[in-house]
Coordinates of C-alpha atoms in Angstrom, one line a residue:
M1 CA -0.1 0.0 -0.1
R2 CA 3.0 2.3 0.8
S3 CA 4.2 1.5 -2.2
K4 CA 1.7 2.0 -4.2
L5 CA 1.1 5.8 -2.6
S6 CA 4.6 6.4 -3.3
F7 CA 4.1 5.5 -7.2
T8 CA 1.2 7.6 -7.0
V9 CA 2.8 10.9 -5.5
K10 CA 5.5 10.3 -7.8
C11 CA 2.9 10.1 -11.1
L12 CA 2.0 13.6 -10.0
L13 CA 5.1 15.3 -9.4
E14 CA 6.3 14.4 -12.9
N15 CA 4.7 17.9 -13.7
R16 CA 5.6 19.4 -10.8
L17 CA 4.2 23.0 -12.3
R18 CA 0.7 21.8 -13.2
F19 CA 0.2 19.9 -9.9
F20 CA 1.1 22.7 -7.7
L21 CA -1.2 25.4 -9.8
T22 CA -4.2 22.7 -9.8
V23 CA -3.1 22.2 -5.9
L24 CA -3.3 26.3 -5.8
S25 CA -6.6 27.0 -7.5
I26 CA -8.3 24.2 -5.3
S27 CA -6.4 26.0 -1.8
V28 CA -8.1 29.5 -3.2
A29 CA -11.4 27.9 -3.6
V30 CA -11.3 26.3 0.2
T31 CA -9.9 29.0 2.0
S32 CA -12.4 31.4 0.3
V33 CA -15.0 29.1 1.6
L34 CA -13.8 28.6 5.2
L35 CA -13.2 32.4 5.6
I36 CA -16.7 33.3 4.4
N37 CA -18.0 30.9 7.2
A38 CA -15.8 32.0 9.8
V39 CA -16.1 35.8 9.0
S40 CA -20.0 35.0 9.1
S41 CA -20.2 33.4 12.2
F42 CA -18.1 36.4 13.6
G43 CA -20.5 38.8 12.4
V44 CA -23.7 36.5 13.8
Q45 CA -22.3 36.2 17.3
A46 CA -21.1 39.9 17.0
V47 CA -24.8 41.2 16.3
W48 CA -26.1 38.9 19.3
S49 CA -24.0 40.3 21.3
E50 CA -24.3 44.0 20.5
L51 CA -28.0 43.4 20.7
D52 CA -27.6 41.8 24.1
S53 CA -25.3 44.2 25.5
L54 CA -28.2 47.0 24.5
G55 CA -31.1 44.9 26.5
M56 CA -32.0 43.6 23.3
N57 CA -33.0 40.4 24.5
G58 CA -36.4 41.7 26.2
L59 CA -39.3 43.8 25.6
I60 CA -39.3 47.6 25.0
V61 CA -42.4 49.0 26.4
S62 CA -42.9 52.8 24.5
A63 CA -45.5 55.3 25.3
D64 CA -48.6 55.6 22.7
T65 CA -51.2 58.1 23.6
R66 CA -49.5 58.9 27.6
A67 CA -46.5 59.3 29.2
I68 CA -44.6 56.8 31.4
T69 CA -44.2 57.5 35.2
D70 CA -42.7 56.0 38.0
S71 CA -45.5 54.1 39.3
D72 CA -45.8 52.6 36.1
V73 CA -42.1 51.2 36.4
E74 CA -43.4 49.9 39.3
S75 CA -46.5 47.8 38.0
M76 CA -44.0 46.6 35.3
E77 CA -41.8 45.4 37.9
N78 CA -44.7 43.2 39.3
I79 CA -45.4 41.4 36.5
T80 CA -44.4 37.6 36.4
G81 CA -41.6 37.2 34.4
V82 CA -39.9 40.9 34.2
E83 CA -36.2 40.9 36.3
K84 CA -35.6 44.3 35.7
A85 CA -37.6 47.5 34.4
A86 CA -35.4 50.7 33.5
P87 CA -37.4 53.7 32.1
V88 CA -35.1 55.5 29.3
T89 CA -35.5 58.8 27.1
V90 CA -33.6 59.2 24.2
N91 CA -33.1 62.1 22.3
A92 CA -30.9 64.0 19.8
S93 CA -28.8 66.9 20.9
K94 CA -25.5 69.0 20.9
V95 CA -23.1 69.0 23.5
C96 CA -21.0 72.3 23.6
I97 CA -17.5 73.1 25.1
G98 CA -15.3 76.0 24.2
G99 CA -17.6 77.7 21.7
D100 CA -17.8 74.2 19.5
L101 CA -20.8 72.3 19.2
T102 CA -20.7 68.2 19.0
N103 CA -23.5 65.9 18.0
A104 CA -24.9 63.5 20.9
M105 CA -27.0 61.0 21.5
V106 CA -28.4 61.8 25.1
W107 CA -29.7 58.7 27.0
G108 CA -31.7 59.6 29.9
I109 CA -31.7 56.6 32.3
D110 CA -31.7 55.6 35.9
E111 CA -29.6 53.3 38.1
K112 CA -31.4 50.3 36.8
A113 CA -30.2 50.9 33.4
E114 CA -26.5 49.6 34.2
D115 CA -28.4 46.0 35.0
V116 CA -30.9 46.3 31.4
V117 CA -27.9 47.8 29.2
S118 CA -24.3 46.6 29.8
F119 CA -21.9 49.4 30.6
E120 CA -17.7 49.0 30.9
L121 CA -17.4 51.7 33.4
L122 CA -13.4 52.9 33.1
C123 CA -13.4 55.6 35.7
G124 CA -15.4 57.5 37.9
R125 CA -19.2 55.9 38.8
F126 CA -22.6 55.3 37.4
I127 CA -26.1 57.4 37.9
D128 CA -27.2 56.4 40.9
K129 CA -30.6 57.0 42.9
G130 CA -29.4 60.4 44.7
D131 CA -29.3 61.7 40.8
I132 CA -32.4 60.4 40.0
R133 CA -34.0 62.3 43.1
G134 CA -32.8 65.3 43.0
N135 CA -32.5 66.0 39.0
A136 CA -28.7 66.1 39.6
R137 CA -26.6 67.7 36.7
V138 CA -24.4 65.0 35.8
C139 CA -23.5 62.4 33.0
M140 CA -21.8 60.0 32.1
I141 CA -19.9 60.0 28.8
D142 CA -17.9 57.5 26.8
Q143 CA -14.4 57.5 26.4
S144 CA -14.3 59.1 22.5
L145 CA -16.2 61.7 23.6
A146 CA -14.2 62.9 26.8
G147 CA -11.0 62.8 24.5
E148 CA -12.4 65.3 21.8
L149 CA -14.1 67.6 24.5
F150 CA -11.3 67.5 27.0
G151 CA -8.4 65.9 25.4
S152 CA -8.0 63.0 28.2
E153 CA -10.1 59.9 28.4
N154 CA -9.8 60.8 32.4
A155 CA -12.6 63.6 32.3
V156 CA -14.2 63.2 35.6
G157 CA -15.2 66.1 37.4
R158 CA -15.2 67.9 34.4
T159 CA -18.1 70.2 32.9
L160 CA -19.7 70.5 29.6
E161 CA -22.6 72.4 28.6
L162 CA -25.5 70.2 27.3
L163 CA -28.2 71.6 25.0
C164 CA -31.6 70.7 26.7
D165 CA -35.3 72.1 25.3
Q166 CA -33.2 75.2 23.7
T167 CA -31.5 76.1 26.6
V168 CA -28.0 75.2 27.4
Q169 CA -27.3 73.7 30.7
S170 CA -24.0 72.6 32.6
F171 CA -23.5 69.0 33.4
E172 CA -20.9 67.6 35.8
V173 CA -19.2 64.4 34.1
V174 CA -19.0 61.5 37.2
G175 CA -18.1 58.6 34.7
I176 CA -16.5 57.3 31.6
V177 CA -17.7 54.2 30.1
K178 CA -15.9 52.4 27.3
T179 CA -16.7 53.8 23.6
G180 CA -18.9 51.1 22.1
K181 CA -16.8 49.1 19.3
G182 CA -20.4 47.1 18.6
I183 CA -22.1 47.6 15.2
M184 CA -25.4 49.9 16.5
Q185 CA -23.0 52.5 17.8
S186 CA -20.8 52.4 14.3
L187 CA -24.2 52.7 11.9
M188 CA -25.3 55.4 14.3
G189 CA -21.8 57.0 14.3
S190 CA -22.5 59.9 11.4
Y191 CA -25.1 60.9 12.9
F192 CA -24.4 60.6 16.6
P193 CA -20.5 60.3 17.1
A194 CA -20.8 60.5 20.8
F195 CA -23.2 58.6 23.5
L196 CA -24.0 61.0 26.8
Y197 CA -26.1 59.0 29.4
V198 CA -27.5 61.8 32.1
P199 CA -30.3 61.0 34.9
Y200 CA -33.6 61.0 32.9
S201 CA -35.3 63.1 35.6
S202 CA -32.6 66.0 34.6
V203 CA -33.7 66.0 30.8
S204 CA -37.1 65.4 31.3
A205 CA -40.4 67.3 32.4
G206 CA -41.2 65.4 36.1
S207 CA -41.1 62.2 35.9
D208 CA -42.0 61.4 32.6
F209 CA -40.7 59.5 30.2
N210 CA -41.1 57.7 26.8
Q211 CA -39.5 54.3 26.8
V212 CA -38.9 51.5 29.5
F213 CA -36.4 48.7 28.5
L214 CA -37.7 45.2 30.3
K215 CA -35.0 42.5 31.2
T216 CA -36.8 39.4 30.8
D217 CA -35.7 36.3 33.2
G218 CA -36.4 33.9 30.6
A219 CA -38.7 31.4 32.8
V220 CA -41.9 33.2 31.6
A221 CA -42.2 33.7 26.9
S222 CA -42.0 37.2 26.1
E223 CA -45.7 36.8 24.9
R224 CA -47.5 36.1 28.0
I225 CA -45.1 39.0 29.7
A226 CA -46.0 41.5 27.0
E227 CA -49.9 40.5 27.4
G228 CA -49.2 41.3 30.8
V229 CA -47.6 44.8 30.4
K230 CA -50.5 45.5 28.0
H231 CA -53.4 44.5 30.5
A232 CA -51.7 46.7 33.0
L233 CA -50.8 49.3 31.2
P234 CA -53.1 50.3 28.3
A235 CA -52.2 53.1 26.0
V236 CA -48.6 51.4 25.2
T237 CA -47.0 49.6 22.3
V238 CA -44.9 46.5 23.6
A239 CA -42.2 45.7 21.2
D240 CA -40.7 42.1 21.6
L241 CA -37.4 42.2 20.8
A242 CA -36.6 38.6 21.3
S243 CA -39.0 37.4 18.6
Q244 CA -37.7 40.4 16.3
K245 CA -33.9 38.8 17.2
G246 CA -35.1 35.3 15.5
V247 CA -36.7 37.5 12.1
L248 CA -33.0 39.2 12.0
E249 CA -31.5 35.9 12.6
G250 CA -33.0 34.2 9.4
M251 CA -31.9 37.4 7.6
L252 CA -28.3 36.7 8.6
G253 CA -28.3 33.2 8.1
L254 CA -29.9 33.5 4.2
V255 CA -26.6 35.9 3.6
R256 CA -24.3 33.5 5.0
T257 CA -25.8 30.8 2.9
V258 CA -26.0 33.2 -0.3
L259 CA -22.2 34.2 0.6
T260 CA -21.4 30.0 0.7
V261 CA -22.9 28.9 -1.8
I262 CA -20.6 31.9 -3.9
G263 CA -17.6 30.6 -2.3
A264 CA -18.9 26.7 -3.4
I265 CA -18.6 27.7 -6.8
S266 CA -15.6 28.0 -7.0
L267 CA -14.9 24.8 -5.6
L268 CA -17.0 23.4 -8.4
V269 CA -14.6 25.2 -10.5
S270 CA -11.5 23.7 -9.3
G271 CA -13.3 20.6 -9.6
I272 CA -13.4 20.7 -13.1
S273 CA -10.2 21.5 -13.2
I274 CA -9.3 18.2 -11.6
M275 CA -11.0 16.5 -14.3
N276 CA -9.0 18.5 -17.1
I277 CA -5.5 17.7 -15.8
M278 CA -6.7 14.0 -15.2
L279 CA -7.7 13.7 -18.6
I280 CA -4.6 15.1 -19.8
S281 CA -2.9 12.9 -17.7
V282 CA -4.5 10.0 -19.1
N283 CA -3.6 11.3 -22.6
E284 CA 0.3 11.4 -21.8
R285 CA 0.1 8.0 -20.3
T286 CA -1.6 5.7 -22.3
K287 CA 1.5 3.9 -23.2
E288 CA 1.8 3.5 -19.4
I289 CA -1.4 2.2 -18.9
G290 CA -0.8 -0.3 -21.9
I291 CA 2.3 -1.8 -20.1
K292 CA 0.5 -2.7 -16.9
K293 CA -2.4 -4.4 -18.9
S294 CA -0.1 -6.1 -20.6
I295 CA 1.6 -7.5 -17.5
G296 CA -1.6 -8.6 -15.7
A297 CA -3.2 -5.1 -14.1
S298 CA -7.2 -5.3 -14.6
S299 CA -9.4 -2.4 -15.2
G300 CA -10.3 -1.7 -11.8
D301 CA -6.4 -1.0 -11.1
I302 CA -5.9 1.3 -13.5
M303 CA -9.0 3.1 -12.1
L304 CA -7.9 3.2 -8.6
D305 CA -4.9 4.3 -9.8
F306 CA -6.3 7.4 -11.3
L307 CA -8.7 7.6 -8.5
A308 CA -6.0 7.9 -6.1
E309 CA -4.1 10.7 -8.0
S310 CA -7.0 12.8 -8.5
V311 CA -8.2 12.4 -4.6
I312 CA -4.3 13.2 -3.6
I313 CA -4.6 16.4 -5.7
A314 CA -7.5 17.4 -4.2
F315 CA -6.2 16.3 -0.3
A316 CA -3.3 19.0 -1.1
G317 CA -5.4 21.5 -2.2
T318 CA -7.7 21.3 0.6
S319 CA -4.9 21.1 3.3
A320 CA -3.3 24.0 1.9
G321 CA -6.6 26.0 1.7
I322 CA -7.0 25.1 5.4
L323 CA -3.9 26.5 6.4
F324 CA -4.0 29.8 4.3
A325 CA -7.4 30.6 6.3
C326 CA -6.1 29.2 9.7
A327 CA -3.5 32.1 8.9
A328 CA -5.7 34.8 7.2
A329 CA -8.1 34.4 10.5
F330 CA -5.4 34.5 12.8
A331 CA -4.2 37.4 11.3
A332 CA -7.5 39.3 11.0
S333 CA -8.0 38.6 14.4
T334 CA -4.9 40.2 15.7
V335 CA -5.2 43.1 13.2
F336 CA -8.7 43.9 14.2
S337 CA -8.6 42.6 17.6
A338 CA -11.7 40.3 17.2
E339 CA -12.3 36.4 16.9
I340 CA -12.3 35.2 13.8
T341 CA -11.5 31.5 14.0
I342 CA -11.6 28.7 11.6
S343 CA -14.2 25.9 13.5
L344 CA -13.0 22.3 13.5
A345 CA -16.4 21.2 12.0
S346 CA -15.4 23.3 9.0
M347 CA -12.1 21.7 8.9
V348 CA -13.3 18.1 8.7
T349 CA -16.0 19.0 6.3
A350 CA -13.6 20.7 4.0
V351 CA -11.3 17.5 4.1
V352 CA -14.4 15.2 3.2
T353 CA -15.7 17.6 0.6
A354 CA -12.4 17.3 -1.1
V355 CA -12.2 13.5 -1.0
L356 CA -15.6 13.6 -2.3
L357 CA -14.7 16.1 -4.9
G358 CA -11.5 14.5 -6.4
M359 CA -13.2 11.3 -6.6
L360 CA -16.4 13.1 -8.1
F361 CA -14.6 14.3 -10.8
G362 CA -12.0 12.0 -11.2
I363 CA -14.3 9.0 -11.8
F364 CA -14.6 9.9 -15.5
P365 CA -10.8 10.3 -16.5
A366 CA -10.2 7.0 -14.2
Y367 CA -13.2 5.1 -15.8
K368 CA -11.4 6.1 -19.4
A369 CA -8.0 5.0 -18.5
S370 CA -9.5 2.0 -17.8
R371 CA -11.1 1.4 -21.2
F372 CA -7.9 1.3 -23.1
R373 CA -7.2 -2.1 -24.8
P374 CA -3.7 -3.0 -24.2
V375 CA -2.5 -3.1 -28.0
E376 CA -4.4 0.1 -28.9
A377 CA -2.6 1.7 -25.7
L378 CA 0.8 0.7 -26.9
R379 CA 0.6 1.6 -30.0
R380 CA 0.0 5.4 -29.1

């Protein structure tokens, strides 16, 4: 068996340039498919992580024909299945310092927002109950805004001016949170390049607000929780973000499938190149086939020899493609600080596909070689 394998490899290396070019074409195709799968998986996970960090795995209650009050929030927290209820107001505004205006997304939150929306505090503190009760003019800002306004990421204790209801009000910075590298803030960056968090009581009239983020405990279906909210609080709209994530998952899955199919087309082209190379090899080695048959080799032996060659070509190309894909994924992870990896399942699938590809596209050349008659083959 070992001698037969070494002989097969020797036959392939008789024309090294042709062999390596074929292997290269297969490796490029395999690399593209693996990278598409890895990047797609990373994108899906990034979307889920971003949505979860923004509290998008629960419900959002929005004011319809009336404002939402503190007592309404307390009622929501008493509904079975609701773990936390965090009131929120969202407004586009401008931050002013030194006469320069900067666009900002102003989030009016309370102390419970820390449990619903993921913040990574770099320095300072979070907004607390005292800030809410006292309508304190304090804020948390992201590190990018701190650097832009104050020239330093540690801007705790500094003061900025915020445009509220057409009037400019001073706010003290009490906390710096990590700038979101997530998809949501990246997409909104051209419109609202900075996020700023203040007590909702300091930017809204009284204790009224327009939205509440509900964090669910997962023990009760979100549909039942939504029904409970509508029953307790009429004239509000409840958005089930968990179900919307399912719709988004379907869309992302479709995009991933389309990209994978596009990459698989290159594999098909590589398979055709294997068939082409093997047909050329059969025509060049007709005398060799005639000699083997004249000394007793059967048609099955000849067919297995050429099938083995096509499988080895496909396997070599796939192995090289896996190495290229792993190297590219590692480089991308290092440069972009992202966890892009080639899964073991993808590698195994690629190897199995390579063997099947080599057999599928090597059958016809191998069959053609096995049908030669010894006398006719020796005459060529």
